[in-house]
Coordinates of C-alpha atoms in Angstrom, one line a residue:
Chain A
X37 CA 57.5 32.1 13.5
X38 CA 58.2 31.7 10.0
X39 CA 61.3 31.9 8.3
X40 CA 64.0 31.4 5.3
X41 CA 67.1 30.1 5.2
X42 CA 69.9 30.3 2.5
X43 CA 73.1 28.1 3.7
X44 CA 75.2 29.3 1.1
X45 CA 76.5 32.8 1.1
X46 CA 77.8 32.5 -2.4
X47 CA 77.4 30.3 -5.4
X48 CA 79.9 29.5 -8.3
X49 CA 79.3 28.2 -11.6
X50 CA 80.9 28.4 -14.9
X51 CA 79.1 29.5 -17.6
X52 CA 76.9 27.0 -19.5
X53 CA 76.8 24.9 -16.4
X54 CA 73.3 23.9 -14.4
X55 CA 73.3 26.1 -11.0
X56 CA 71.1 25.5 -8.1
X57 CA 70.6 28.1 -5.4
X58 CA 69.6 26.5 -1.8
X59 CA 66.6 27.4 0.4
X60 CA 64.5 26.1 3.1
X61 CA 61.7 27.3 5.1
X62 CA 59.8 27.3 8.4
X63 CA 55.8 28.4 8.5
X64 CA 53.0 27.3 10.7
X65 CA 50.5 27.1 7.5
X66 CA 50.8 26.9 3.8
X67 CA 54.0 28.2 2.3
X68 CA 53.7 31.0 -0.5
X69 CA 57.4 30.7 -1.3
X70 CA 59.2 33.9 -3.7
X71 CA 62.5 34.3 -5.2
X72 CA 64.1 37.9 -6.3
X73 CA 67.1 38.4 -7.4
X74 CA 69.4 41.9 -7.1
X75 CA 71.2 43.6 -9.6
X76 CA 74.1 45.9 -8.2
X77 CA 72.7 49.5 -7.0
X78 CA 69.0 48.3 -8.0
X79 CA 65.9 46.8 -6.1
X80 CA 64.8 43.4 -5.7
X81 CA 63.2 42.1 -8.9
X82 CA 60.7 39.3 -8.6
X83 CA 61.9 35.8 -10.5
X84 CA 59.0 33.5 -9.5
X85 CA 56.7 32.4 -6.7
X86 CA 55.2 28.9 -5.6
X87 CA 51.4 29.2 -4.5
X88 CA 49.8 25.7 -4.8
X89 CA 49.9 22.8 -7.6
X90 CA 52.9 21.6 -9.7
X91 CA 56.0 21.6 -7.3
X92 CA 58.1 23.1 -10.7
X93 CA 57.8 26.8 -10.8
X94 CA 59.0 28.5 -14.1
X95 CA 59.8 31.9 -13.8
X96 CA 61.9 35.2 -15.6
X97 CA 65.3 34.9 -17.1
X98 CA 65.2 31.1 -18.0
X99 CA 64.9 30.3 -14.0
X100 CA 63.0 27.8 -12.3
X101 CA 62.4 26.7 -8.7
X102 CA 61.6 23.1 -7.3
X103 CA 59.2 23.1 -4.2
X104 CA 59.6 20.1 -2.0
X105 CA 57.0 20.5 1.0
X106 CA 59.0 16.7 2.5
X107 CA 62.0 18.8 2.5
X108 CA 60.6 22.1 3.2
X109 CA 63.0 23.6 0.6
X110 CA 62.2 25.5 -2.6
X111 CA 65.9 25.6 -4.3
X112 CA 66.3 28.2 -7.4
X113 CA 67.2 26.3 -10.6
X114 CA 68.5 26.9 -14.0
X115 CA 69.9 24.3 -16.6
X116 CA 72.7 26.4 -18.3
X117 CA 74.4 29.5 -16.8
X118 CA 74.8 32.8 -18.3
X119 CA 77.6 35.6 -17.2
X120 CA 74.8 38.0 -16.7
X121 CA 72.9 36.0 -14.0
X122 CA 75.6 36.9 -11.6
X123 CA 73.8 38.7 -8.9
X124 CA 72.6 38.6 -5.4
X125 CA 69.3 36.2 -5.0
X126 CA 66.7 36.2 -1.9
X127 CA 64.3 33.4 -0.9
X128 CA 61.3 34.9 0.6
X129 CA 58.5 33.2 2.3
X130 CA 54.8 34.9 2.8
X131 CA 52.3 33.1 5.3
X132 CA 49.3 34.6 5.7
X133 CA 48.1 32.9 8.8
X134 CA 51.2 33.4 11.4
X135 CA 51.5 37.3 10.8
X136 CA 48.8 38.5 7.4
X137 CA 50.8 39.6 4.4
X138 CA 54.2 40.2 6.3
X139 CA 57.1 39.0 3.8
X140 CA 60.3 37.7 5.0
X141 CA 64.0 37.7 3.4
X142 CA 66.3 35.2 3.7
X143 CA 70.0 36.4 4.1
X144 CA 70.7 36.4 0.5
X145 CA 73.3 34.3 -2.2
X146 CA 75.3 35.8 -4.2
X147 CA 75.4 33.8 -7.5
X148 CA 79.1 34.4 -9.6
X149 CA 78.8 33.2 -13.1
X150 CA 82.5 32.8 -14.2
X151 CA 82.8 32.9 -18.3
Chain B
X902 CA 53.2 52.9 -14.4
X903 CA 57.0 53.9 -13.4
X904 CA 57.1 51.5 -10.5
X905 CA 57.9 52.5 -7.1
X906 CA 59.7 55.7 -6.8
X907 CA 61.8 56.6 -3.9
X908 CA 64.1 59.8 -3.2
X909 CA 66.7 60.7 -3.0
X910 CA 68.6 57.8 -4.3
X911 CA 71.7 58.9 -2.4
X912 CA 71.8 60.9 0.7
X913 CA 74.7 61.8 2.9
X914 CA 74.5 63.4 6.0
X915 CA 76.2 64.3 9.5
X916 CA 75.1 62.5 12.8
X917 CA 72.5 64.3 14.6
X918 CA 70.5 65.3 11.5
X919 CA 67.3 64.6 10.7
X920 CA 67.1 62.2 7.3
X921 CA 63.6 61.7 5.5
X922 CA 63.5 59.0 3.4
X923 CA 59.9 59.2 0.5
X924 CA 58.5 56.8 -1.2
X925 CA 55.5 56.4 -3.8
X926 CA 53.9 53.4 -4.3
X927 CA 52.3 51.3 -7.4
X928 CA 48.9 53.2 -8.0
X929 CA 46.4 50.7 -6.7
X930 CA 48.5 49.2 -4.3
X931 CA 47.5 48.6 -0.8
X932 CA 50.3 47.0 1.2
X933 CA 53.7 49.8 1.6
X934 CA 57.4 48.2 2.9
X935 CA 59.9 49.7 4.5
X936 CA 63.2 47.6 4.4
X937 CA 66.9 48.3 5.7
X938 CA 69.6 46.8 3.9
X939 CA 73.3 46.0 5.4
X940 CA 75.8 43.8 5.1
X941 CA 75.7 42.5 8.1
X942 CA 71.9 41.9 8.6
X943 CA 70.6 41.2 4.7
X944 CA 67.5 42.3 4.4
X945 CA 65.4 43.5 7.5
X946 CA 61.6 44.6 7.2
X947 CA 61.2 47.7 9.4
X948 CA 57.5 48.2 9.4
X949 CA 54.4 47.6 6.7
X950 CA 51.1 49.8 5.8
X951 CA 47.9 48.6 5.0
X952 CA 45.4 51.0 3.6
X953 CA 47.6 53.7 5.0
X954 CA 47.6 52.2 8.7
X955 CA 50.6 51.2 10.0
X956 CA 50.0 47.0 10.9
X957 CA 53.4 45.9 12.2
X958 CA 56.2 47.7 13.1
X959 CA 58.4 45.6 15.2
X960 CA 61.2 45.9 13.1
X961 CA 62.0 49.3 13.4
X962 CA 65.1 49.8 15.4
X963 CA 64.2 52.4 18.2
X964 CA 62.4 55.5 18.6
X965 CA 64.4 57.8 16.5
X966 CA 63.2 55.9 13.6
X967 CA 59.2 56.6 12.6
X968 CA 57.1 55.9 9.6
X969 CA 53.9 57.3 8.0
X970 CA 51.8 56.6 5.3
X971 CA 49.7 60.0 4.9
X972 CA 47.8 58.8 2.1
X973 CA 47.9 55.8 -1.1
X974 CA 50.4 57.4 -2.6
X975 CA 53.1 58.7 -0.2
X976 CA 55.3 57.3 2.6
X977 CA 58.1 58.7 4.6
X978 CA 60.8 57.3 6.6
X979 CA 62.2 59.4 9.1
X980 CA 65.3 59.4 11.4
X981 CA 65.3 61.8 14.0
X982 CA 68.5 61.9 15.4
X983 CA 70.8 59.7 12.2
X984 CA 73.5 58.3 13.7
X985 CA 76.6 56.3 11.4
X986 CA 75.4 52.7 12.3
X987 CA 72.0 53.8 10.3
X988 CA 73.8 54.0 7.1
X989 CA 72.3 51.4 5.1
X990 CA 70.3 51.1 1.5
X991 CA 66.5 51.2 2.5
X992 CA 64.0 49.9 0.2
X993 CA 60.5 50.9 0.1
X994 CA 58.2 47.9 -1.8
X995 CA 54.1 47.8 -2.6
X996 CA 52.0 45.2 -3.2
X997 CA 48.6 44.6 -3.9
X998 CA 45.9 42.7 -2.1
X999 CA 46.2 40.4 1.4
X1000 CA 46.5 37.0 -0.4
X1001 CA 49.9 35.6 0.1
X1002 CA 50.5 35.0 -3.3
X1003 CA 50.8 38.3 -4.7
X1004 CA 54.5 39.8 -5.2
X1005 CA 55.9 43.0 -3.6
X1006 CA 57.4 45.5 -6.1
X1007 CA 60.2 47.3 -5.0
X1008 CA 61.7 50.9 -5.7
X1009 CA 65.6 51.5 -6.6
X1010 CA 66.0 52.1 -2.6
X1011 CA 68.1 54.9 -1.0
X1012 CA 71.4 54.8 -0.1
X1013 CA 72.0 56.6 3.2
X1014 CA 75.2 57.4 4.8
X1015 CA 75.7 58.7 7.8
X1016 CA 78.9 60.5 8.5

């Protein structure tokens, strides 16, 4: 079955740092691997996706996302924190050929940008 | 186009009442979400729609919980008895197409609480 992980319930980086938020995942075919983050009492917003091609991903917001398929991981990048990244981030992982178009969640990181 | 648009946004309610939960999704979009939010589970995907039919719904919790997709544009979730452990935010998300790399759009969710 596939699935995400996030090992890391919360992240903290002071601002202007580089932050990296983890993830791995587990699917029978090719991964089609998201990341969305969460802005208190709103929905998920999509950041980026990987699909196929160059393993760096550049999405919204200055983020980026590094696919390693030796590694299964796709980890959530960005070289220089800002205050208002803080929020709550979710790997997600969509394979078509162990269940068609279901999307799966991983548990979610909060990400704490201190100024 | 507004997005997805759920309602209410905030719903309180005693146990043993019947909570409807209504979603409209992205003109044009074929795939309708329903997820539960908690704290202690993340993110949990309850059941999805394609082309109005309902094509997996092993994550809903048990019978009192039911799901239909009438036509494109409209989707209810309904609990029938609501009992206190249901009080969660649930997100309703669309997408379009059945390749894995499109992105699901989600509404502002509902925040239920059952008393």
């Amino acid at each position: 079955a596939q699935s995400v992980a996030q090992p890391e319930d919360q992240v903290n980086v002071a601002e202007g740092n580089p932050l990296t938020v983890k993830c791995t995942y587990s699917v029978s075919g090719n991964p089609y691997l998201f990341w969305y983050v969460q802005y208190p009492n709103r929905g998920l917003q999509f950041l980026l996706k990987y699909i196929t091609g160059d393993n760096l991903v550049k999405g919204s917001y200055g983020f980026e996302a590094e696919f390693n398929k030796s590694q299964t991981s796709f980890h959530l990048k960005k070289p220089s924190a800002l205050v208002s990244d803080s929020a709550l981030y979710f790997c997600a992982v969509r394979d078509l050929y162990s269940s068609a178009s279901k999307i799966i969640f991983g548990s979610g990181t909060r990400l704490s940008i201190r100024p | 186009d507004a997005g997805v648009i759920q309602s209410p946004r905030h719903e309180v309610t005693e146990m043993g009442q019947e909570v409807t939960l209504r979603c409209k999704p992205i003109s044009g979009h074929d795939y309708l979400f329903w997820y539960r939010q908690t704290m202690m589970r993340g993110l949990e995907l309850l059941i999805y729609f394609n082309n109005n039919v309902p094509i997996d719904d092993s994550g809903m919790p048990e019978d009192r919980f039911s799901a239909k997709m009438p036509n494109a544009s409209f989707s209810t979730l309904k609990i029938q008895p609501s009992e206190p452990r249901d009080s969660a935010v649930y997100f309703c998300a669309s997408s379009l197409g059945d390749t894995p790399n499109t992105e699901a759009f989600f509404g502002q969710g509902t925040r239920l609480t059952v008393v």
